[in-house]
Coordinates of C-alpha atoms in Angstrom, one line a residue:
I71 CA 41.4 -49.1 -47.4
L72 CA 44.3 -49.5 -49.7
T73 CA 44.0 -53.3 -49.4
L74 CA 40.3 -53.1 -50.1
R75 CA 40.8 -51.1 -53.2
K76 CA 43.3 -53.2 -54.6
E77 CA 40.9 -56.3 -54.2
F78 CA 38.5 -54.3 -56.0
Y79 CA 40.3 -53.5 -58.7
T80 CA 41.4 -57.2 -59.2
I81 CA 37.7 -58.4 -59.2
I82 CA 36.9 -55.6 -61.8
R83 CA 39.7 -56.6 -64.3
S84 CA 39.1 -60.3 -64.0
S85 CA 35.5 -59.7 -64.6
F86 CA 35.9 -57.4 -67.5
A87 CA 38.7 -59.2 -69.1
G88 CA 36.7 -62.5 -69.2
Y89 CA 33.6 -60.7 -70.7
F90 CA 35.3 -58.4 -73.3
G91 CA 38.3 -60.8 -74.0
K92 CA 40.6 -57.7 -73.1
D93 CA 43.5 -57.8 -71.1
A94 CA 43.5 -56.6 -67.6
G95 CA 45.8 -53.5 -68.5
F96 CA 43.1 -52.2 -70.8
I97 CA 40.2 -52.6 -68.5
Q98 CA 42.3 -50.9 -65.7
M99 CA 43.1 -47.9 -68.0
E100 CA 39.3 -47.5 -69.1
F101 CA 38.3 -47.6 -65.4
R102 CA 40.6 -44.7 -64.3
K103 CA 39.3 -42.7 -67.4
N104 CA 35.6 -42.9 -66.4
R105 CA 36.2 -42.6 -62.6
L106 CA 35.6 -38.8 -62.8
L107 CA 32.3 -39.6 -64.4
V108 CA 31.2 -41.8 -61.7
L109 CA 32.1 -39.2 -59.0
A110 CA 30.3 -36.6 -61.1
L111 CA 27.2 -38.8 -61.0
I112 CA 27.4 -39.4 -57.3
F113 CA 27.5 -35.6 -56.5
S114 CA 24.9 -35.0 -59.0
M115 CA 22.8 -37.1 -57.2
L116 CA 23.6 -35.4 -53.7
F117 CA 22.8 -32.0 -55.1
A118 CA 19.6 -33.2 -56.6
A119 CA 18.4 -34.6 -53.1
A120 CA 19.7 -31.3 -51.3
A121 CA 17.7 -29.3 -53.8
G122 CA 14.6 -31.5 -53.5
R123 CA 14.9 -30.9 -49.7
L124 CA 15.4 -27.4 -50.0
F125 CA 12.3 -27.2 -52.3
Y126 CA 10.3 -29.2 -49.8
L127 CA 11.3 -27.0 -46.9
Q128 CA 10.9 -23.6 -48.7
I129 CA 7.7 -24.4 -50.6
F130 CA 5.6 -26.8 -48.6
K131 CA 7.0 -26.0 -45.0
G132 CA 7.8 -22.3 -45.8
D133 CA 5.1 -20.6 -43.6
F134 CA 6.0 -22.9 -40.6
Y135 CA 9.6 -22.2 -40.7
Q136 CA 9.2 -18.6 -41.4
N137 CA 7.0 -18.2 -38.2
K138 CA 9.4 -20.2 -36.3
A139 CA 12.4 -17.9 -37.3
K140 CA 10.4 -14.9 -36.4
K141 CA 9.5 -16.2 -32.9
Q142 CA 13.3 -16.8 -32.5
Q143 CA 14.4 -13.4 -33.7
S144 CA 11.3 -11.2 -32.4
V145 CA 10.7 -10.1 -28.7
N146 CA 7.3 -9.2 -27.4
D147 CA 7.3 -9.4 -23.8
V148 CA 5.2 -7.5 -20.9
V149 CA 7.3 -5.9 -18.3
L150 CA 5.2 -6.0 -15.0
P151 CA 5.4 -2.9 -12.8
E152 CA 6.5 -2.7 -9.1
R153 CA 3.5 -2.2 -7.0
G154 CA 3.3 1.2 -5.0
N155 CA 4.3 1.4 -1.0
I156 CA 2.3 2.3 1.8
Y157 CA 3.6 4.2 4.7
L158 CA 2.5 4.8 8.3
S159 CA 3.3 8.2 10.0
S160 CA 5.0 8.3 13.4
V161 CA 6.3 10.9 15.9
G162 CA 3.0 12.8 15.2
G163 CA 3.6 13.1 11.6
A164 CA -0.1 12.6 11.0
L165 CA -1.0 15.9 12.8
G166 CA 1.7 18.1 11.0
N167 CA 4.6 17.5 13.4
K168 CA 7.9 16.5 12.0
G169 CA 7.8 12.7 11.6
N170 CA 9.2 9.6 10.0
D171 CA 7.4 7.4 7.5
V172 CA 7.0 3.5 8.5
P173 CA 6.6 1.2 5.6
I174 CA 3.8 -1.3 5.9
A175 CA 3.5 -2.6 2.5
L176 CA 6.3 -3.0 0.1
T177 CA 7.2 -5.0 -3.1
R178 CA 10.2 -7.1 -2.4
T179 CA 12.4 -9.5 -4.5
W180 CA 12.0 -13.1 -3.6
Y181 CA 13.3 -16.4 -4.8
S182 CA 11.7 -19.6 -5.6
V183 CA 13.9 -22.8 -5.1
W184 CA 13.4 -26.1 -7.3
V185 CA 15.5 -29.0 -8.0
S186 CA 16.1 -31.0 -11.0
P187 CA 16.4 -34.8 -9.7
K188 CA 17.9 -36.1 -12.9
E189 CA 20.6 -33.7 -12.4
I190 CA 21.4 -35.0 -9.1
P191 CA 23.9 -37.9 -8.8
S192 CA 22.4 -40.8 -6.5
E193 CA 25.1 -40.5 -4.1
E194 CA 24.4 -36.8 -3.5
K195 CA 20.7 -37.1 -3.1
E196 CA 21.0 -37.5 0.8
N197 CA 23.4 -34.6 1.2
V198 CA 21.4 -32.0 -1.1
S199 CA 18.3 -33.0 1.1
Q200 CA 19.8 -32.4 4.2
K201 CA 21.5 -29.2 3.1
L202 CA 18.3 -27.8 1.7
S203 CA 16.3 -28.9 4.8
G204 CA 18.7 -27.0 7.1
I205 CA 18.7 -23.7 5.3
L206 CA 14.9 -23.6 4.1
G207 CA 13.4 -25.2 6.9
V208 CA 11.5 -27.7 4.7
D209 CA 10.8 -31.1 6.1
I210 CA 13.8 -33.4 4.9
K211 CA 11.3 -36.1 4.0
T212 CA 9.4 -34.0 1.7
I213 CA 12.8 -32.8 -0.1
S214 CA 14.0 -36.3 -0.2
D215 CA 10.6 -37.8 -1.7
R216 CA 11.1 -35.0 -4.7
I217 CA 14.6 -35.3 -5.3
G218 CA 13.9 -39.0 -5.5
K219 CA 11.9 -38.8 -8.6
E220 CA 14.3 -40.2 -10.9
G221 CA 14.5 -38.6 -14.4
D222 CA 12.2 -35.8 -13.3
P223 CA 13.4 -32.4 -14.7
Y224 CA 11.6 -30.2 -12.3
E225 CA 10.5 -30.5 -8.6
P226 CA 9.5 -27.1 -6.4
I227 CA 10.9 -27.0 -2.9
K228 CA 10.0 -23.6 -1.7
D229 CA 8.4 -20.3 -2.7
K230 CA 9.3 -17.0 -1.4
V231 CA 12.8 -17.5 0.0
E232 CA 15.0 -14.6 1.2
K233 CA 18.3 -13.4 -0.7
E234 CA 20.3 -14.5 2.2
K235 CA 19.2 -18.2 2.0
I236 CA 19.9 -18.2 -1.9
L237 CA 23.4 -17.1 -1.1
E238 CA 24.0 -19.7 1.6
I239 CA 22.6 -22.4 -1.0
Q240 CA 24.8 -20.8 -3.7
G241 CA 28.2 -21.4 -1.6
L242 CA 27.4 -25.0 -1.3
N243 CA 27.7 -25.5 -5.1
L244 CA 24.7 -28.2 -5.0
K245 CA 24.2 -30.2 -8.2
G246 CA 20.8 -29.9 -9.7
V247 CA 19.5 -27.2 -7.3
H248 CA 18.0 -24.0 -9.0
W249 CA 16.3 -20.9 -8.1
K250 CA 14.5 -17.8 -9.9
A251 CA 13.8 -14.3 -8.7
F252 CA 10.5 -12.8 -8.7
Q253 CA 8.8 -9.6 -7.1
D254 CA 5.7 -10.1 -4.7
R255 CA 4.1 -8.0 -1.9
Y256 CA 5.7 -7.9 1.5
Y257 CA 4.1 -6.8 4.7
P258 CA 7.2 -5.9 7.2
L259 CA 5.0 -5.3 10.1
G260 CA 3.0 -8.8 9.8
E261 CA -0.4 -8.6 11.6
F262 CA 0.0 -5.0 12.4
A263 CA -2.8 -3.0 11.1
S264 CA -3.7 -5.8 8.7
Q265 CA -7.6 -5.1 8.1
V266 CA -6.5 -1.4 7.3
V267 CA -4.0 -2.6 4.7
G268 CA -5.5 -5.5 3.2
F269 CA -3.4 -7.7 0.9
V270 CA -3.1 -8.7 -2.8
S271 CA -3.9 -11.9 -4.6
N272 CA -3.9 -13.3 -8.0
S273 CA -6.4 -11.8 -10.4
S274 CA -8.0 -13.3 -13.4
A275 CA -5.3 -12.1 -15.8
E276 CA -3.3 -15.0 -14.9
E277 CA -1.4 -15.1 -18.0
E278 CA 0.4 -11.7 -16.8
K279 CA 0.6 -12.9 -13.2
I280 CA -1.0 -9.7 -12.2
K281 CA -2.1 -9.3 -8.6
T282 CA -5.1 -7.4 -7.3
G283 CA -5.4 -5.6 -4.1
K284 CA -8.2 -7.1 -1.7
Y285 CA -9.8 -5.4 1.3
G286 CA -8.5 -2.1 2.9
L287 CA -6.4 0.2 1.2
E288 CA -5.0 -2.4 -1.1
G289 CA -8.2 -2.8 -2.5
Y290 CA -9.4 0.7 -2.5
F291 CA -6.3 2.1 -4.2
N292 CA -5.7 -0.8 -6.3
D293 CA -5.6 1.4 -9.5
N294 CA -3.3 3.8 -7.8
L295 CA -0.9 1.0 -6.4
K296 CA -0.7 -1.3 -9.3
G297 CA 1.3 1.1 -11.7
E298 CA 1.3 0.6 -15.6
S299 CA 2.9 -2.3 -17.5
G300 CA 5.8 -1.8 -19.7
Y301 CA 6.9 -3.8 -22.8
I302 CA 9.7 -4.9 -25.1
A303 CA 9.0 -5.3 -28.8
G304 CA 11.4 -5.9 -31.5
V305 CA 14.1 -8.1 -33.0
K306 CA 17.1 -9.4 -31.3
K307 CA 20.4 -10.8 -32.1
A308 CA 21.5 -14.3 -32.2
L309 CA 23.2 -13.9 -28.8
G310 CA 20.0 -12.1 -27.3
S311 CA 20.7 -8.6 -27.6
L312 CA 18.2 -6.2 -29.1
V313 CA 18.6 -4.6 -32.5
L314 CA 17.7 -1.2 -31.3
P315 CA 16.7 0.7 -34.5
L316 CA 14.1 -2.1 -34.9
S317 CA 13.0 -2.5 -31.3
R318 CA 11.0 -0.5 -28.7
V319 CA 11.4 -0.5 -25.0
V320 CA 8.7 1.0 -22.8
K321 CA 9.7 1.0 -19.2
A322 CA 7.0 -0.3 -16.6
K323 CA 5.5 2.8 -14.5
K324 CA 5.9 2.0 -10.7
G325 CA 2.9 2.4 -8.6
E326 CA 2.0 5.4 -6.7
D327 CA 3.0 5.4 -3.1
I328 CA 0.5 6.1 -0.3
Y329 CA 1.2 7.8 3.1
L330 CA -1.4 7.3 5.7
T331 CA -2.7 9.5 8.5
V332 CA -2.5 6.4 10.8
D333 CA 0.4 7.0 13.5
Y334 CA 2.6 4.0 14.1
N335 CA 3.2 4.5 17.7
I336 CA -0.7 5.4 18.4
Q337 CA -1.6 2.1 16.6
L338 CA 0.9 0.2 18.3
T339 CA -0.3 1.3 21.7
L340 CA -3.8 1.0 20.7
E341 CA -3.4 -2.7 19.5
K342 CA -1.6 -3.5 22.6
E343 CA -4.1 -2.2 25.0
L344 CA -6.9 -3.6 23.1
K345 CA -5.4 -7.1 22.9
K346 CA -5.0 -7.2 26.8
A347 CA -8.5 -6.4 27.2
M348 CA -9.8 -8.9 24.9
D349 CA -7.6 -11.5 26.5
K350 CA -8.5 -10.5 30.2
F351 CA -12.4 -10.6 29.4
S352 CA -12.3 -13.6 26.8
A353 CA -13.9 -11.3 24.5
D354 CA -15.1 -12.7 20.9
S355 CA -13.5 -9.8 19.3
A356 CA -12.7 -6.1 19.6
S357 CA -12.2 -2.9 17.8
A358 CA -11.2 0.9 18.2
I359 CA -10.6 4.0 16.4
V360 CA -8.7 7.2 17.1
M361 CA -9.7 10.2 15.0
D362 CA -8.4 14.0 15.0
P363 CA -12.2 15.4 15.7
K364 CA -11.2 18.8 14.3
T365 CA -9.9 17.4 10.8
G366 CA -11.4 14.1 10.5
A367 CA -8.0 12.2 10.3
V368 CA -7.9 8.6 11.4
L369 CA -4.8 8.4 13.8
A370 CA -5.3 4.6 14.4
M371 CA -7.8 1.9 13.6
A372 CA -7.5 -1.4 15.1
S373 CA -9.7 -4.7 14.6
L374 CA -9.1 -8.0 16.5
P375 CA -8.4 -10.9 15.9
T376 CA -6.1 -9.9 13.3
F377 CA -4.1 -11.9 10.5
D378 CA -1.0 -11.8 8.7
P379 CA -1.3 -10.6 5.2
N380 CA 2.0 -12.3 4.2
K381 CA 0.0 -15.5 4.9
F382 CA -3.6 -14.5 4.1
N383 CA -4.0 -17.9 2.3
E384 CA -3.6 -19.7 5.8
V385 CA -6.6 -17.7 7.3
K386 CA -9.8 -20.3 7.9
N387 CA -12.3 -17.8 8.6
S388 CA -12.6 -14.9 6.0
S389 CA -14.4 -13.1 8.2
T390 CA -11.1 -12.0 9.7
F391 CA -10.2 -10.0 6.8
L392 CA -13.1 -7.5 7.6
N393 CA -12.4 -4.2 9.4
Q394 CA -15.0 -4.2 12.2
N395 CA -15.0 -0.5 12.4
M396 CA -16.5 -0.1 8.9
Q397 CA -17.7 -3.2 7.5
L398 CA -19.8 -4.5 10.5
V399 CA -22.7 -2.8 12.2
F400 CA -24.1 -3.1 15.9
E401 CA -26.6 -1.6 17.8
P402 CA -24.7 1.2 19.8
G403 CA -26.4 1.1 23.2
S404 CA -25.9 4.0 25.5
I405 CA -23.0 5.7 23.6
F406 CA -26.0 7.1 21.4
K407 CA -27.6 8.9 24.4
P408 CA -25.2 12.0 23.6
I409 CA -27.0 12.2 20.2
T410 CA -30.3 12.2 21.6
M411 CA -29.4 14.9 24.0
A412 CA -27.6 16.9 21.3
A413 CA -31.0 16.8 19.4
A414 CA -33.0 17.8 22.3
L415 CA -30.6 20.6 23.4
D416 CA -30.3 22.1 19.9
I417 CA -34.0 22.6 19.7
N418 CA -34.2 24.0 23.3
V419 CA -36.5 21.4 24.6
V420 CA -34.2 20.3 27.4
S421 CA -31.3 22.0 29.4
P422 CA -28.9 20.6 31.4
D423 CA -30.5 21.3 34.7
L424 CA -34.1 20.2 33.6
A425 CA -35.2 17.6 35.8
Y426 CA -37.8 14.7 35.8
Y427 CA -38.7 11.9 38.0
D428 CA -37.2 8.6 37.5
T429 CA -39.2 5.7 38.6
G430 CA -36.8 3.2 37.2
E431 CA -39.1 2.1 34.2
V432 CA -41.2 3.4 31.4
Q433 CA -44.6 1.4 30.2
V434 CA -45.0 1.5 26.4
G435 CA -47.9 -0.6 25.3
G436 CA -47.4 -4.2 26.5
Y437 CA -43.7 -3.5 27.0
T438 CA -41.7 -2.1 29.9
I439 CA -38.4 -0.3 29.5
R440 CA -36.2 -0.5 32.3
N441 CA -32.9 1.3 33.4
S442 CA -29.8 -1.1 32.7
T443 CA -29.0 -1.3 36.6
L444 CA -33.0 -1.9 37.2
Q445 CA -32.9 1.1 39.7
S446 CA -35.1 4.0 40.3
W447 CA -33.2 7.4 41.1
G448 CA -36.1 9.9 41.8
T449 CA -35.4 13.3 40.7
Q450 CA -32.8 13.6 38.1
T451 CA -31.4 16.2 35.7
M452 CA -30.5 15.8 32.2
T453 CA -27.0 15.8 33.1
Q454 CA -27.5 13.1 35.7
V455 CA -29.1 11.1 32.8
L456 CA -25.8 11.0 31.0
E457 CA -23.9 10.4 34.3
K458 CA -26.0 7.5 35.4
S459 CA -26.9 6.4 31.9
L460 CA -30.7 6.4 32.6
N461 CA -32.9 4.9 29.6
T462 CA -35.8 6.6 31.2
G463 CA -34.1 9.8 31.0
A464 CA -33.3 9.5 27.3
I465 CA -36.8 8.5 26.7
F466 CA -38.1 11.7 28.5
A467 CA -35.8 13.9 26.4
L468 CA -36.7 12.2 23.3
R469 CA -40.6 12.7 23.9
R470 CA -40.0 16.3 24.0
M471 CA -39.3 16.3 20.4
P472 CA -41.4 15.6 17.4
Q473 CA -40.6 12.2 15.7
G474 CA -39.9 13.8 12.2
V475 CA -37.3 16.4 13.9
W476 CA -35.6 13.4 15.6
R477 CA -35.3 11.3 12.3
E478 CA -33.8 14.5 10.8
Y479 CA -31.1 14.8 13.5
V480 CA -30.4 11.1 13.4
S481 CA -29.9 11.4 9.5
N482 CA -27.9 14.5 9.7
F483 CA -25.6 13.0 12.1
G484 CA -24.8 10.4 9.2
F485 CA -26.2 7.2 10.6
A486 CA -28.1 6.4 7.4
E487 CA -25.0 6.8 4.9
K488 CA -21.6 5.7 4.7
T489 CA -19.0 8.0 5.9
G490 CA -17.0 7.9 2.7
I491 CA -13.6 6.7 3.9
T492 CA -11.3 5.3 1.3
L493 CA -11.1 1.8 2.5
V494 CA -13.0 -1.0 0.8
G495 CA -16.5 -2.4 1.7
E496 CA -17.9 0.4 3.9
S497 CA -21.3 -0.4 5.2
K498 CA -24.0 2.0 6.5
G499 CA -26.2 2.1 9.3
N500 CA -29.9 1.3 9.4
I501 CA -32.5 3.6 11.0
N502 CA -35.4 2.1 9.4
N503 CA -37.1 1.5 12.8
L504 CA -37.6 5.4 13.0
K505 CA -39.7 5.4 10.1
S506 CA -42.0 2.5 11.3
G507 CA -44.5 4.9 13.1
I508 CA -44.1 2.1 16.1
E509 CA -43.8 3.8 19.5
I510 CA -41.7 1.4 21.0
D511 CA -39.0 1.5 18.0
W512 CA -39.1 5.3 18.2
L513 CA -38.5 5.2 22.2
T514 CA -35.8 2.7 22.2
S515 CA -33.8 4.5 19.5
S516 CA -33.2 7.1 22.3
F517 CA -30.7 4.7 24.0
G518 CA -29.4 3.1 20.9
Q519 CA -31.5 0.0 20.6
G520 CA -33.6 -1.1 17.4
I521 CA -30.8 0.9 15.2
S522 CA -27.7 -0.1 13.8
V523 CA -24.6 1.9 13.0
T524 CA -20.7 1.2 12.1
P525 CA -18.2 2.3 15.0
L526 CA -16.7 4.6 12.4
A527 CA -19.9 6.4 11.8
M528 CA -20.4 6.5 15.8
A529 CA -16.8 8.2 16.2
S530 CA -17.6 10.6 13.4
A531 CA -21.0 11.9 15.0
I532 CA -19.4 12.1 18.3
S533 CA -16.5 14.1 16.7
A534 CA -19.4 16.5 15.6
I535 CA -20.2 17.1 19.1
A536 CA -16.5 17.7 20.1
N537 CA -15.5 19.9 17.3
G538 CA -18.5 22.5 17.7
G539 CA -21.0 20.8 15.5
E540 CA -19.5 20.0 12.1
L541 CA -19.8 16.6 10.8
L542 CA -16.6 16.0 9.0
K543 CA -15.5 13.1 6.2
P544 CA -13.2 10.8 7.9
F545 CA -10.0 10.4 6.1
I546 CA -7.1 7.9 6.3
V547 CA -4.8 8.9 3.5
S548 CA -2.4 11.9 4.1
K549 CA -1.1 12.1 0.6
I550 CA -0.4 10.0 -2.7
E551 CA 2.7 10.4 -4.7
D552 CA 3.8 9.4 -7.9
P553 CA 7.5 8.6 -8.0
S554 CA 7.7 8.7 -11.9
L555 CA 7.2 12.5 -11.6
S556 CA 10.5 13.0 -9.6
S557 CA 12.5 13.0 -12.9
Q558 CA 10.3 15.7 -14.4
S559 CA 10.7 18.2 -11.5
S560 CA 13.0 20.0 -9.6
G561 CA 13.4 17.2 -7.0
S562 CA 11.2 18.4 -4.5
N563 CA 8.8 15.8 -3.1
S564 CA 5.9 18.4 -3.4
D565 CA 6.1 17.9 -6.9
K566 CA 5.4 14.2 -6.8
I567 CA 2.2 14.8 -4.8
V568 CA -0.9 14.0 -6.5
F569 CA -3.4 13.8 -3.8
T570 CA -3.7 15.3 -0.3
G571 CA -6.0 14.4 2.4
E572 CA -7.7 17.2 4.2
K573 CA -10.7 18.3 6.2
V574 CA -13.8 18.0 4.2
L575 CA -16.8 19.3 6.0
K576 CA -20.1 17.5 5.1
R577 CA -22.7 19.9 7.0
R578 CA -23.1 21.4 10.2
V579 CA -25.5 19.1 12.5
I580 CA -25.6 21.2 15.8
K581 CA -25.1 24.7 17.1
P582 CA -21.5 25.7 18.6
E583 CA -23.3 26.4 21.8
T584 CA -25.1 23.1 21.9
S585 CA -21.5 21.4 21.4
E586 CA -20.2 23.4 24.3
T587 CA -23.1 22.6 26.7
L588 CA -23.1 19.0 25.6
T589 CA -19.4 18.7 26.4
K590 CA -19.9 20.0 29.6
M591 CA -22.4 17.4 30.4
L592 CA -20.0 14.6 29.1
I593 CA -17.2 15.9 31.5
N594 CA -19.5 15.2 34.3
V595 CA -20.1 11.6 33.0
V596 CA -16.6 10.9 33.4
E597 CA -15.8 13.2 36.6
N598 CA -18.8 12.1 38.5
G599 CA -20.6 9.1 36.7
S600 CA -20.0 5.9 34.9
G601 CA -16.7 6.9 32.9
K602 CA -14.7 7.5 36.0
Q603 CA -12.2 4.7 35.0
A604 CA -11.7 6.8 31.8
R605 CA -10.1 9.8 33.9
I606 CA -6.5 11.0 32.8
P607 CA -4.7 13.3 35.4
G608 CA -4.3 16.7 34.3
Y609 CA -6.9 16.5 31.3
T610 CA -10.4 17.0 30.9
I611 CA -12.2 13.7 29.4
A612 CA -15.5 14.2 27.9
G613 CA -17.0 10.7 27.2
K614 CA -19.9 8.2 27.5
T615 CA -20.0 4.4 28.5
G616 CA -22.2 2.0 26.7
T617 CA -23.3 -1.6 27.4
A618 CA -25.6 -2.8 24.6
Q619 CA -27.5 -6.3 24.3
V620 CA -26.9 -8.1 21.1
S621 CA -29.9 -9.1 19.2
G622 CA -30.6 -12.6 18.2
P623 CA -30.9 -14.2 14.6
T624 CA -34.7 -14.6 14.8
G625 CA -35.5 -11.5 16.9
G626 CA -35.3 -10.6 20.7
Y627 CA -32.0 -10.1 22.4
T628 CA -29.4 -12.7 23.6
D629 CA -27.5 -12.9 26.9
K630 CA -24.3 -11.3 25.0
T631 CA -23.4 -7.8 25.3
I632 CA -21.1 -5.1 23.6
H633 CA -19.2 -2.8 25.9
T634 CA -18.2 0.5 24.3
F635 CA -16.6 3.7 25.5
V636 CA -16.3 7.0 23.4
G637 CA -14.6 10.1 24.5
Y638 CA -12.4 13.1 23.5
S639 CA -9.7 15.1 25.3
P640 CA -8.9 18.0 26.0
A641 CA -12.5 18.3 26.2
F642 CA -12.8 22.0 24.8
N643 CA -9.8 21.5 22.5
P644 CA -9.6 18.1 21.6
A645 CA -6.4 16.5 20.2
F646 CA -8.0 13.2 19.8
L647 CA -11.2 11.3 20.0
M648 CA -11.4 7.4 20.6
L649 CA -14.1 4.6 20.4
I650 CA -13.3 1.4 22.0
K651 CA -15.5 -1.6 21.4
I652 CA -15.2 -4.9 22.7
D653 CA -17.8 -7.9 21.8
N654 CA -19.1 -10.2 24.4
P655 CA -16.7 -9.8 27.2
K656 CA -16.8 -12.5 29.9
G657 CA -17.2 -12.0 33.7
I658 CA -17.9 -8.2 33.6
E659 CA -21.3 -6.6 33.6
F660 CA -20.4 -2.9 32.2
S661 CA -18.2 -1.2 30.0
E662 CA -17.1 1.1 32.7
A663 CA -14.6 -1.5 33.9
S664 CA -13.9 -2.9 30.5
A665 CA -13.8 -0.3 27.7
A666 CA -13.1 2.7 29.8
P667 CA -9.7 1.6 31.0
V668 CA -8.4 0.8 27.5
F669 CA -9.3 4.5 26.7
K670 CA -7.7 6.0 29.8
N671 CA -4.3 3.8 28.9
V672 CA -4.4 4.6 25.2
G673 CA -5.4 8.4 25.7
E674 CA -2.6 9.0 28.3
F675 CA -0.1 7.8 26.0
I676 CA -1.5 9.9 23.2
L677 CA -1.5 13.1 25.2
H678 CA 2.0 12.7 26.4
Y679 CA 3.2 11.5 22.8
L680 CA 1.8 14.5 21.2
Q681 CA 2.9 16.9 23.8
V682 CA -0.5 18.2 24.7
Q683 CA -0.5 20.6 27.4
P684 CA -2.8 19.7 30.5
D685 CA -5.9 21.7 30.7
K686 CA -6.6 21.0 34.4
P687 CA -5.0 20.9 37.9
I688 CA -3.6 17.3 38.7
T689 CA -5.5 16.0 41.8
K690 CA -4.5 13.2 43.9

């Protein structure tokens, strides 16, 4: 620098000396005197440029940068709430005994794992692929292909990874591997009672990543479960912390927790036995309900085939999501005969010992109605009609009452309405054939053909026979608790309860004495008739078998059948009522050998599990 400056002075001196005729010493003196002026001029120009730039930024671009600064300083975030939990009862908890709650739907913290290929050195790519594949269970080629995208800042590897896996990855210190925590629904019991619970999926409000309940309890109680969003609004400091006097934080409110009347152990046994029967007879599907007929509480509700709500998006047939017990209807067949007999007994047009002569068939216009076994039995009582499940006997009883009275009883038993259970998508039955005025439609309804019902409505109607004649509203939720109320109370759980499930009487449908008489007749069905395989040693069982034909899409009936059994025990003080339904079993003709054994196996477990005392001597 000194050399260059010396040369510069030399050039200036020689140039000015030649031009002005002055000597070099004079020129050097003048140059030094004006050097400050030159520097002042340079700084003046720099200042003018800076001032011009500031004028441009503040005047012409002022609004843009002002908004940008506000965005950097201000906070306005939505805080999503934790969804409420759903619990099953156990150890008889649904019936008021001391029980434990079993979680069936929870909110869990998961992690999404992703890589930044541009951060991973070439020599490390193979090692990273192998390590991630081993820990996450993702195909190594898939990971290698994604890591191989040079310069790519983001490639997803796996969603919903457990914390244990993340800790394992963290310990390896792999370059370019990242993860992020998020909350999502988790069903710890997998396929267990899945149609009862339902699932959650993305709603239309994608910008907030809100998830909405679908099907079952998740759908029906979505508003209770979803909670309330919170928010953070205010100003933050340079390092990210909030300026509290200028900020407001509203915490998200956790969703309410739902406790079910469904008992874990009863549900487990029911699903196990139902699955065994379905596999044994290669059935298309199966469903079952266990209720407390004295209160209407649902103790178990199964529908097969089932699905895993953690992987609901992998289900190919959406009909699997449907709860067959309350979303699908069927022609009930012979389990409807107790309804016919209840109406006839209640208006005193028949009695248990009233006899008729069975020829094995009834002619109605151009139609012939026959018994299911195609046999004729001669003189038979009304009790024997139920024991042998005689279609001709049901018609005999029905013809002794006016059509209008029959329609009224069928309606009062709830077959033309929804039961009102708190699950999404309940269907109601169809009894329009009773209004057609056509005799064949009226008569076939006596044994459950030409009308349709849901299994739940059928179970509720038989419960009315079991409990002394009261039609109750079935319920599946024992209580709902609001966790946010705990801090405002004395700490007692009772202070958090915002809803309690309880017995709700819809109406009386038959007299108590009719219920008692019909129960005795149904005991004979199990002791002496078609329900023998439902017998449980030491306990009285009142029940009825049913084998119904399946109607075709264009009318008439197909060769498919539906096997059912409905019963309750102990017969005169029932702890439970159960309805078993098996759709299109193969290699078996009647439900006595298919559905009745399921009732026996599950019923025996329930009676012992609930410590119900035997009500009759055990005979060999």
